[in-house]
Amino acid sequence: MTSTNAATSTAPARQPVAIAILFIITGLVGLFGAFQLTIERFALIANPEVPLSCDINPFVSCGPVIQSWQGSLFGFPNPLIGLMTFTAPVFVGVAILAGARFPRWFWALYNVGLLGAIVFIHWLMTQTVFVIGTLCPYCMLVWLVTIPLFWYGTVNNLARNFGLSGSAQHFFQRLLPWTWVIVAIDYAVIIGIILNNFPLLLTVLFS
């Protein structure tokens, strides 16, 4: 391999437009969910007895989740984490559309953030379902967008940005168009857990 070819093979890869758009949309929706949760939290601070817009019925209510210790795991409201971190995929998506190419270390750090996000929302899901016993609508909105953000971001990185061997990179390139299956399985598992633990949920919602 010539030095020119070697430099080309290690140059930052251009990312698909679809990935950029997914980053932007999921980031914006995540910001919206975090912002709404922050507003509800401030409303509770001002008046602990105020009815919240997301308190829909005994099964779907964000008040108990927001006021739980799990809702402020690091000593401050969890939505503040979302307000800070969901700006990252929006920035990355816009930068990709503008033609930016990021080095491998950047994608590694970005994926560490995605991994932290997916672990955090799955932990919060288990706490919401098994411990707190109510479902927070805006929290579920954050779950909804974090799952595809993680899976598509990770598979895309494995396919293009981590410098894997040729066969491994080729495998993930072939997997990328089917990432929606992984996302659907993740959704299905969460929905199954929710319906199993809230058997009357659908009856209450549609009655």
Short mmCIF file of C-alpha atoms in Angstrom, two decimals:
data_model
loop_
_atom_site.label_atom_id
_atom_site.label_comp_id
_atom_site.label_asym_id
_atom_site.label_seq_id
_atom_site.Cartn_x
_atom_site.Cartn_y
_atom_site.Cartn_z
CA MET A 1 0.00 0.00 0.00
CA THR A 2 1.37 3.42 -0.89
CA SER A 3 1.53 6.24 1.62
CA THR A 4 -1.25 8.02 -0.29
CA ASN A 5 -3.53 5.00 -0.08
CA ALA A 6 -2.71 4.53 3.60
CA ALA A 7 -3.60 8.13 4.34
CA THR A 8 -6.85 7.76 2.41
CA SER A 9 -7.81 4.57 4.26
CA THR A 10 -7.34 6.22 7.65
CA ALA A 11 -9.02 9.50 6.73
CA PRO A 12 -12.28 10.27 8.57
CA ALA A 13 -15.21 8.76 6.68
CA ARG A 14 -18.11 10.80 5.38
CA GLN A 15 -21.33 9.92 7.19
CA PRO A 16 -24.70 9.12 5.56
CA VAL A 17 -27.22 11.96 5.37
CA ALA A 18 -29.85 9.65 6.88
CA ILE A 19 -27.72 9.20 10.01
CA ALA A 20 -27.31 12.96 10.32
CA ILE A 21 -31.06 13.50 10.04
CA LEU A 22 -31.72 10.77 12.62
CA PHE A 23 -29.26 12.43 15.03
CA ILE A 24 -30.97 15.80 14.59
CA ILE A 25 -34.54 14.52 14.97
CA THR A 26 -33.86 12.29 17.97
CA GLY A 27 -31.79 15.02 19.61
CA LEU A 28 -34.53 17.63 19.16
CA VAL A 29 -37.26 15.31 20.42
CA GLY A 30 -35.09 14.35 23.38
CA LEU A 31 -34.52 18.03 24.15
CA PHE A 32 -38.27 18.61 24.02
CA GLY A 33 -38.91 15.76 26.47
CA ALA A 34 -36.18 16.96 28.84
CA PHE A 35 -37.46 20.54 28.62
CA GLN A 36 -41.03 19.50 29.45
CA LEU A 37 -39.82 17.44 32.40
CA THR A 38 -37.81 20.43 33.64
CA ILE A 39 -40.89 22.66 33.45
CA GLU A 40 -42.94 20.10 35.39
CA ARG A 41 -40.19 19.85 38.00
CA PHE A 42 -40.13 23.62 38.47
CA ALA A 43 -43.93 23.59 38.78
CA LEU A 44 -43.69 21.06 41.60
CA ILE A 45 -41.04 23.12 43.36
CA ALA A 46 -43.29 26.18 43.20
CA ASN A 47 -46.37 24.26 44.33
CA PRO A 48 -46.07 20.60 45.39
CA GLU A 49 -49.86 20.22 45.10
CA VAL A 50 -50.17 21.48 41.52
CA PRO A 51 -51.62 18.98 39.01
CA LEU A 52 -49.11 18.31 36.25
CA SER A 53 -49.97 18.19 32.56
CA CYS A 54 -48.44 14.72 32.36
CA ASP A 55 -50.49 13.27 35.24
CA ILE A 56 -53.04 11.44 33.10
CA ASN A 57 -54.27 8.53 35.22
CA PRO A 58 -53.04 6.28 38.08
CA PHE A 59 -50.80 4.35 35.68
CA VAL A 60 -49.50 7.23 33.54
CA SER A 61 -48.22 10.03 35.76
CA CYS A 62 -44.87 11.80 35.83
CA GLY A 63 -45.28 13.38 39.29
CA PRO A 64 -44.22 10.31 41.31
CA VAL A 65 -41.28 9.70 38.98
CA ILE A 66 -40.05 13.29 39.08
CA GLN A 67 -40.26 13.40 42.89
CA SER A 68 -38.55 10.04 43.45
CA TRP A 69 -34.87 9.74 44.32
CA GLN A 70 -34.40 8.01 40.98
CA GLY A 71 -35.59 11.22 39.31
CA SER A 72 -32.58 13.06 40.77
CA LEU A 73 -30.00 10.30 40.74
CA PHE A 74 -26.97 12.61 40.80
CA GLY A 75 -28.37 15.13 43.26
CA PHE A 76 -30.13 17.30 40.67
CA PRO A 77 -33.12 16.60 38.38
CA ASN A 78 -32.35 14.08 35.64
CA PRO A 79 -33.94 16.28 32.93
CA LEU A 80 -31.05 18.71 33.30
CA ILE A 81 -28.79 15.92 32.02
CA GLY A 82 -31.02 15.63 28.97
CA LEU A 83 -30.93 19.36 28.34
CA MET A 84 -27.14 19.23 28.30
CA THR A 85 -26.57 15.98 26.42
CA PHE A 86 -29.26 15.95 23.73
CA THR A 87 -27.60 18.98 22.17
CA ALA A 88 -24.70 16.68 21.16
CA PRO A 89 -26.54 14.60 18.51
CA VAL A 90 -28.14 17.77 17.12
CA PHE A 91 -24.70 19.37 16.78
CA VAL A 92 -23.18 16.24 15.25
CA GLY A 93 -26.05 15.85 12.79
CA VAL A 94 -25.89 19.47 11.65
CA ALA A 95 -22.10 19.26 11.35
CA ILE A 96 -22.37 16.13 9.18
CA LEU A 97 -24.85 17.88 6.87
CA ALA A 98 -22.40 20.78 6.65
CA GLY A 99 -19.70 18.37 5.47
CA ALA A 100 -17.75 17.89 8.69
CA ARG A 101 -15.70 14.74 9.18
CA PHE A 102 -14.70 13.74 12.69
CA PRO A 103 -11.66 11.68 13.77
CA ARG A 104 -11.89 8.27 15.37
CA TRP A 105 -11.38 9.56 18.91
CA PHE A 106 -14.37 11.88 18.53
CA TRP A 107 -16.64 9.00 17.51
CA ALA A 108 -15.30 6.91 20.40
CA LEU A 109 -16.22 9.62 22.91
CA TYR A 110 -19.57 10.13 21.21
CA ASN A 111 -20.31 6.42 21.49
CA VAL A 112 -19.35 6.39 25.17
CA GLY A 113 -22.02 9.07 25.64
CA LEU A 114 -24.56 7.02 23.69
CA LEU A 115 -23.73 3.95 25.78
CA GLY A 116 -24.20 5.91 28.99
CA ALA A 117 -27.55 7.19 27.72
CA ILE A 118 -28.92 3.77 26.76
CA VAL A 119 -27.82 2.19 30.05
CA PHE A 120 -29.33 5.09 32.00
CA ILE A 121 -32.74 5.01 30.29
CA HIS A 122 -33.04 1.22 30.62
CA TRP A 123 -32.20 1.50 34.31
CA LEU A 124 -34.79 4.26 34.69
CA MET A 125 -37.32 2.08 32.87
CA THR A 126 -36.82 -0.76 35.35
CA GLN A 127 -37.11 1.66 38.28
CA THR A 128 -40.27 3.21 36.83
CA VAL A 129 -41.97 -0.11 36.17
CA PHE A 130 -40.81 -2.27 39.08
CA VAL A 131 -40.19 0.23 41.90
CA ILE A 132 -42.09 3.50 41.40
CA GLY A 133 -45.08 1.90 39.72
CA THR A 134 -46.13 4.70 37.35
CA LEU A 135 -45.22 5.56 33.77
CA CYS A 136 -43.91 9.04 33.00
CA PRO A 137 -45.02 10.17 29.49
CA TYR A 138 -42.14 12.56 28.86
CA CYS A 139 -39.68 10.02 30.26
CA MET A 140 -41.01 7.46 27.78
CA LEU A 141 -40.56 10.01 25.00
CA VAL A 142 -36.89 10.23 25.97
CA TRP A 143 -36.66 6.43 25.97
CA LEU A 144 -38.31 6.38 22.54
CA VAL A 145 -35.60 8.48 20.90
CA THR A 146 -32.58 7.29 22.89
CA ILE A 147 -32.99 3.71 21.70
CA PRO A 148 -32.62 4.38 17.93
CA LEU A 149 -30.04 7.07 18.66
CA PHE A 150 -27.84 4.50 20.41
CA TRP A 151 -28.32 1.56 18.07
CA TYR A 152 -27.98 3.46 14.80
CA GLY A 153 -25.12 5.56 16.14
CA THR A 154 -23.23 2.50 17.39
CA VAL A 155 -23.73 0.32 14.31
CA ASN A 156 -22.79 3.24 12.06
CA ASN A 157 -19.61 3.80 14.07
CA LEU A 158 -18.72 0.12 13.86
CA ALA A 159 -19.36 0.19 10.12
CA ARG A 160 -17.43 3.38 9.34
CA ASN A 161 -15.61 5.11 12.15
CA PHE A 162 -13.79 2.68 14.44
CA GLY A 163 -11.23 1.33 11.97
CA LEU A 164 -12.24 -2.32 12.36
CA SER A 165 -10.80 -5.05 10.17
CA GLY A 166 -12.21 -5.33 6.67
CA SER A 167 -14.45 -8.33 7.39
CA ALA A 168 -15.83 -6.86 10.63
CA GLN A 169 -16.45 -3.49 9.02
CA HIS A 170 -18.19 -5.18 6.09
CA PHE A 171 -20.43 -7.11 8.51
CA PHE A 172 -21.60 -3.94 10.24
CA GLN A 173 -22.07 -2.17 6.92
CA ARG A 174 -24.44 -4.95 5.92
CA LEU A 175 -26.11 -4.82 9.34
CA LEU A 176 -26.72 -1.05 9.27
CA PRO A 177 -29.83 -1.16 7.01
CA TRP A 178 -31.31 -3.76 9.38
CA THR A 179 -30.66 -1.84 12.58
CA TRP A 180 -34.38 -1.05 12.73
CA VAL A 181 -34.91 -4.72 13.68
CA ILE A 182 -32.71 -4.30 16.77
CA VAL A 183 -34.58 -1.10 17.63
CA ALA A 184 -37.93 -2.86 17.20
CA ILE A 185 -36.83 -5.73 19.46
CA ASP A 186 -35.73 -3.24 22.13
CA TYR A 187 -39.10 -1.49 21.89
CA ALA A 188 -40.96 -4.81 22.00
CA VAL A 189 -39.15 -5.96 25.14
CA ILE A 190 -39.94 -2.69 26.94
CA ILE A 191 -43.58 -2.73 25.82
CA GLY A 192 -43.90 -6.35 26.93
CA ILE A 193 -42.45 -5.56 30.36
CA ILE A 194 -44.80 -2.59 30.75
CA LEU A 195 -47.93 -4.50 29.71
CA ASN A 196 -46.99 -7.44 31.91
CA ASN A 197 -46.66 -5.20 34.96
CA PHE A 198 -49.59 -2.91 34.11
CA PRO A 199 -52.19 -5.38 32.79
CA LEU A 200 -55.01 -2.83 33.07
CA LEU A 201 -53.10 -0.07 31.30
CA LEU A 202 -54.70 -0.47 27.87
CA THR A 203 -58.17 -0.79 29.40
CA VAL A 204 -57.72 2.45 31.33
CA LEU A 205 -56.21 4.31 28.37
CA PHE A 206 -58.95 3.36 25.92
CA SER A 207 -61.95 3.29 28.23
#
